[in-house]
Amino acid sequence: MSSIVLGPNRYGKAETRLVRVAREGPVHHLKDLSVSTSLSGDMDAAHLTGDNAAVLPTDSQKNTVYAFAARHGVGEIEEFAALLARHFVATRPPVRHARVEIEEYAWNRVPGGPPHAFVRDGGAVRTCVVHHDDDGSTTVVSGLKDLVVLNTTASEFHGFAVDAYTTLQPATDRVLATAVTARWRHAGETASYGESYARARRGLLDAFAGTRSLSLQQTLYAMGERVLAGGPELCEVRLSLPNRHHLPVDLSPFGLPNDNEVFHAADRPYGLIEGTVLREDAPDAGFAWE
């Protein structure tokens, strides 16, 4: 009979909500984040014997997030995540690997309002994951989620495989819509994560809008390719694209035509297209995507 052993494990504090207000006289700047920390290393005893000597409480991890926000401020989320990850590895000898994931929720100033009034941006959420190991290596993965896009034309789907259960009809002019989740890996240190994010987001939008799509798979590759072409500091892009189907409504029972104008927006089930686009010489990802 084979022996039973402990496998890979980690622990941390998930979704610490942090709002940081930077005050420059009457002008205020707002950062709204969800920060998740996770640590792993020489902590098997906590699982096997209940010895917690190597375990830094998750409550302490939460407090570190708030203390660092007060002491260092919050600029680019990648830089803040790296600061936290390096701290945990440097100050806790049992910690061999630290992972910090951040989501940033954008706020805009109320048009015409005072410089302390904001309105929540309903657009995409900016994300990052930073991994830091005790060998000194740091990997940064930036990205976004919930970037909702739609083309009312320039999308087709035909020539697909057919079996005994196929009822889908070929389409030469359809609505193509998705909510983009995209993550891109930095090859090394990046001079400005904010500028890199803006270029990547612009590349995703330009490729989606400018590609005559024969499939969502083709569009996915075009979007990843555009991000890498516009950002030499990036080496890999991973995309998840749910196909938000828009189905033409049959109006014939009412004696009405439907010239590709009236649709039912179906939320489920949906096709889910996922893929990776990377440079041939991309360095090993290590823990980057975990």
CSV table of C-alpha atoms in Angstrom, one decimal, residues 110-285:
chain,number,residue,atom,x,y,z
A,110,VAL,CA,-17.6,63.7,-11.7
A,111,PRO,CA,-17.6,66.0,-14.8
A,112,GLY,CA,-17.8,69.6,-13.6
A,113,GLY,CA,-17.7,68.6,-10.0
A,114,PRO,CA,-15.2,69.4,-7.2
A,115,PRO,CA,-11.9,67.6,-7.2
A,116,HIS,CA,-13.0,65.3,-4.4
A,117,ALA,CA,-16.1,63.9,-6.2
A,118,PHE,CA,-15.8,60.6,-8.1
A,119,VAL,CA,-18.1,58.2,-10.0
A,120,ARG,CA,-17.3,54.5,-10.4
A,121,ASP,CA,-16.2,53.5,-13.8
A,122,GLY,CA,-18.3,50.6,-15.1
A,123,GLY,CA,-15.7,49.4,-17.5
A,124,ALA,CA,-13.0,46.7,-17.3
A,125,VAL,CA,-11.2,45.8,-14.1
A,126,ARG,CA,-7.4,46.1,-14.1
A,127,THR,CA,-5.6,43.1,-12.6
A,128,CYS,CA,-2.1,41.9,-11.7
A,129,VAL,CA,-0.4,38.9,-10.1
A,130,VAL,CA,3.1,39.2,-8.8
A,131,HIS,CA,5.2,36.1,-7.7
A,132,HIS,CA,8.4,36.5,-5.8
A,133,ASP,CA,10.7,33.6,-4.8
A,134,ASP,CA,13.4,33.3,-2.2
A,135,ASP,CA,16.0,33.1,-5.1
A,136,GLY,CA,15.2,36.7,-5.8
A,137,SER,CA,13.2,36.2,-9.0
A,138,THR,CA,10.0,38.1,-9.6
A,139,THR,CA,7.4,37.5,-12.3
A,140,VAL,CA,4.7,40.0,-13.1
A,141,VAL,CA,1.5,39.2,-14.9
A,142,SER,CA,-0.8,42.1,-15.7
A,143,GLY,CA,-4.2,42.1,-17.2
A,144,LEU,CA,-7.9,43.0,-17.2
A,145,LYS,CA,-11.3,41.4,-16.9
A,146,ASP,CA,-14.9,42.3,-17.9
A,147,LEU,CA,-13.9,44.3,-21.0
A,148,VAL,CA,-17.2,43.9,-22.8
A,149,VAL,CA,-17.0,44.4,-26.6
A,150,LEU,CA,-19.3,43.8,-29.5
A,151,ASN,CA,-19.2,44.0,-33.3
A,152,THR,CA,-22.6,44.3,-35.0
A,153,THR,CA,-21.1,42.9,-38.3
A,154,ALA,CA,-17.8,41.6,-39.8
A,155,SER,CA,-18.2,38.3,-38.1
A,156,GLU,CA,-18.9,34.9,-39.7
A,157,PHE,CA,-18.9,31.2,-38.7
A,158,HIS,CA,-19.2,28.5,-41.3
A,159,GLY,CA,-17.3,25.5,-42.6
A,160,PHE,CA,-17.4,23.9,-39.2
A,161,ALA,CA,-17.6,20.1,-38.4
A,162,VAL,CA,-21.0,18.5,-38.6
A,163,ASP,CA,-22.2,15.4,-36.8
A,164,ALA,CA,-25.5,13.7,-36.1
A,165,TYR,CA,-26.3,16.3,-33.4
A,166,THR,CA,-25.5,19.5,-35.3
A,167,THR,CA,-28.3,21.9,-35.7
A,168,LEU,CA,-26.4,25.2,-35.9
A,169,GLN,CA,-26.7,26.9,-39.3
A,170,PRO,CA,-23.7,28.6,-41.0
A,171,ALA,CA,-23.5,32.4,-40.5
A,172,THR,CA,-22.0,34.9,-42.9
A,173,ASP,CA,-23.0,38.0,-40.9
A,174,ARG,CA,-23.5,37.8,-37.2
A,175,VAL,CA,-23.1,39.8,-34.0
A,176,LEU,CA,-19.9,39.0,-32.2
A,177,ALA,CA,-19.8,39.9,-28.5
A,178,THR,CA,-17.6,38.8,-25.6
A,179,ALA,CA,-16.4,39.9,-22.1
A,180,VAL,CA,-12.6,39.8,-22.4
A,181,THR,CA,-10.4,38.4,-19.7
A,182,ALA,CA,-6.8,39.0,-20.7
A,183,ARG,CA,-3.5,38.5,-18.9
A,184,TRP,CA,0.0,39.3,-20.2
A,185,ARG,CA,3.3,38.4,-18.8
A,186,HIS,CA,6.2,40.8,-18.6
A,187,ALA,CA,9.6,39.5,-19.8
A,188,GLY,CA,11.4,41.5,-17.1
A,189,GLU,CA,11.2,44.9,-15.4
A,190,THR,CA,8.9,47.3,-17.1
A,191,ALA,CA,9.6,51.0,-17.0
A,192,SER,CA,5.9,52.0,-16.7
A,193,TYR,CA,3.3,49.5,-16.0
A,194,GLY,CA,0.6,52.1,-16.5
A,195,GLU,CA,1.8,52.8,-20.1
A,196,SER,CA,2.2,49.1,-20.8
A,197,TYR,CA,-1.4,48.5,-19.6
A,198,ALA,CA,-2.8,51.3,-21.8
A,199,ARG,CA,-0.9,49.9,-24.9
A,200,ALA,CA,-2.2,46.4,-24.2
A,201,ARG,CA,-5.8,47.4,-23.7
A,202,ARG,CA,-5.7,49.5,-26.9
A,203,GLY,CA,-4.2,46.6,-28.8
A,204,LEU,CA,-7.0,44.3,-27.6
A,205,LEU,CA,-9.7,46.8,-28.7
A,206,ASP,CA,-8.0,47.6,-32.0
A,207,ALA,CA,-7.7,43.9,-33.0
A,208,PHE,CA,-11.2,43.1,-32.0
A,209,ALA,CA,-12.7,46.0,-33.9
A,210,GLY,CA,-10.4,45.6,-36.9
A,211,THR,CA,-10.5,41.9,-37.5
A,212,ARG,CA,-13.0,40.4,-39.9
A,213,SER,CA,-13.7,37.3,-37.8
A,214,LEU,CA,-14.3,33.9,-39.3
A,215,SER,CA,-14.3,32.5,-35.7
A,216,LEU,CA,-13.8,33.8,-32.2
A,217,GLN,CA,-10.6,31.7,-32.2
A,218,GLN,CA,-9.2,33.7,-35.0
A,219,THR,CA,-10.1,36.9,-33.2
A,220,LEU,CA,-8.4,35.6,-30.0
A,221,TYR,CA,-5.2,35.1,-31.9
A,222,ALA,CA,-5.4,38.5,-33.5
A,223,MET,CA,-5.9,40.2,-30.2
A,224,GLY,CA,-3.0,38.4,-28.5
A,225,GLU,CA,-0.7,39.0,-31.5
A,226,ARG,CA,-1.6,42.8,-31.5
A,227,VAL,CA,-0.8,43.0,-27.7
A,228,LEU,CA,2.6,41.4,-28.2
A,229,ALA,CA,3.4,43.5,-31.3
A,230,GLY,CA,2.7,46.7,-29.4
A,231,GLY,CA,4.5,45.8,-26.2
A,232,PRO,CA,8.1,44.6,-26.6
A,233,GLU,CA,8.3,44.3,-22.8
A,234,LEU,CA,5.6,41.5,-23.0
A,235,CYS,CA,6.3,37.9,-23.8
A,236,GLU,CA,3.0,36.0,-23.4
A,237,VAL,CA,-0.7,36.7,-23.5
A,238,ARG,CA,-3.5,34.5,-22.3
A,239,LEU,CA,-7.1,35.2,-23.2
A,240,SER,CA,-10.5,33.9,-22.2
A,241,LEU,CA,-13.4,34.9,-24.4
A,242,PRO,CA,-16.9,33.7,-23.6
A,243,ASN,CA,-19.0,33.9,-26.8
A,244,ARG,CA,-22.0,36.1,-25.8
A,245,HIS,CA,-24.4,34.8,-28.3
A,246,HIS,CA,-26.9,37.2,-30.0
A,247,LEU,CA,-29.5,35.1,-31.7
A,248,PRO,CA,-31.8,36.6,-34.3
A,249,VAL,CA,-35.4,36.5,-33.2
A,250,ASP,CA,-37.9,34.7,-35.4
A,251,LEU,CA,-40.5,37.4,-36.1
A,252,SER,CA,-42.4,35.5,-38.8
A,253,PRO,CA,-45.3,34.5,-36.5
A,254,PHE,CA,-46.0,38.3,-36.3
A,255,GLY,CA,-45.7,38.8,-40.1
A,256,LEU,CA,-42.6,40.8,-39.6
A,257,PRO,CA,-39.2,40.6,-41.3
A,258,ASN,CA,-36.0,40.5,-39.3
A,259,ASP,CA,-33.1,41.6,-41.4
A,260,ASN,CA,-30.5,40.9,-38.8
A,261,GLU,CA,-31.8,43.7,-36.6
A,262,VAL,CA,-33.6,42.1,-33.6
A,263,PHE,CA,-31.7,39.7,-31.4
A,264,HIS,CA,-32.1,37.7,-28.2
A,265,ALA,CA,-29.0,38.2,-26.0
A,266,ALA,CA,-28.5,34.8,-24.5
A,267,ASP,CA,-26.5,34.6,-21.3
A,268,ARG,CA,-26.1,30.8,-21.0
A,269,PRO,CA,-25.0,28.3,-22.1
A,270,TYR,CA,-22.2,30.0,-24.0
A,271,GLY,CA,-19.1,29.0,-25.9
A,272,LEU,CA,-15.9,29.6,-24.1
A,273,ILE,CA,-12.8,30.2,-26.2
A,274,GLU,CA,-9.4,30.2,-24.4
A,275,GLY,CA,-5.9,30.4,-25.8
A,276,THR,CA,-2.3,31.6,-25.4
A,277,VAL,CA,-0.2,33.7,-27.7
A,278,LEU,CA,3.5,34.0,-27.0
A,279,ARG,CA,6.9,34.8,-28.4
A,280,GLU,CA,9.0,31.7,-29.4
A,281,ASP,CA,11.8,32.8,-27.1
A,282,ALA,CA,9.6,33.6,-24.1
A,283,PRO,CA,11.3,32.6,-20.8
A,284,ASP,CA,9.8,29.9,-18.7
A,285,ALA,CA,6.7,31.0,-16.9
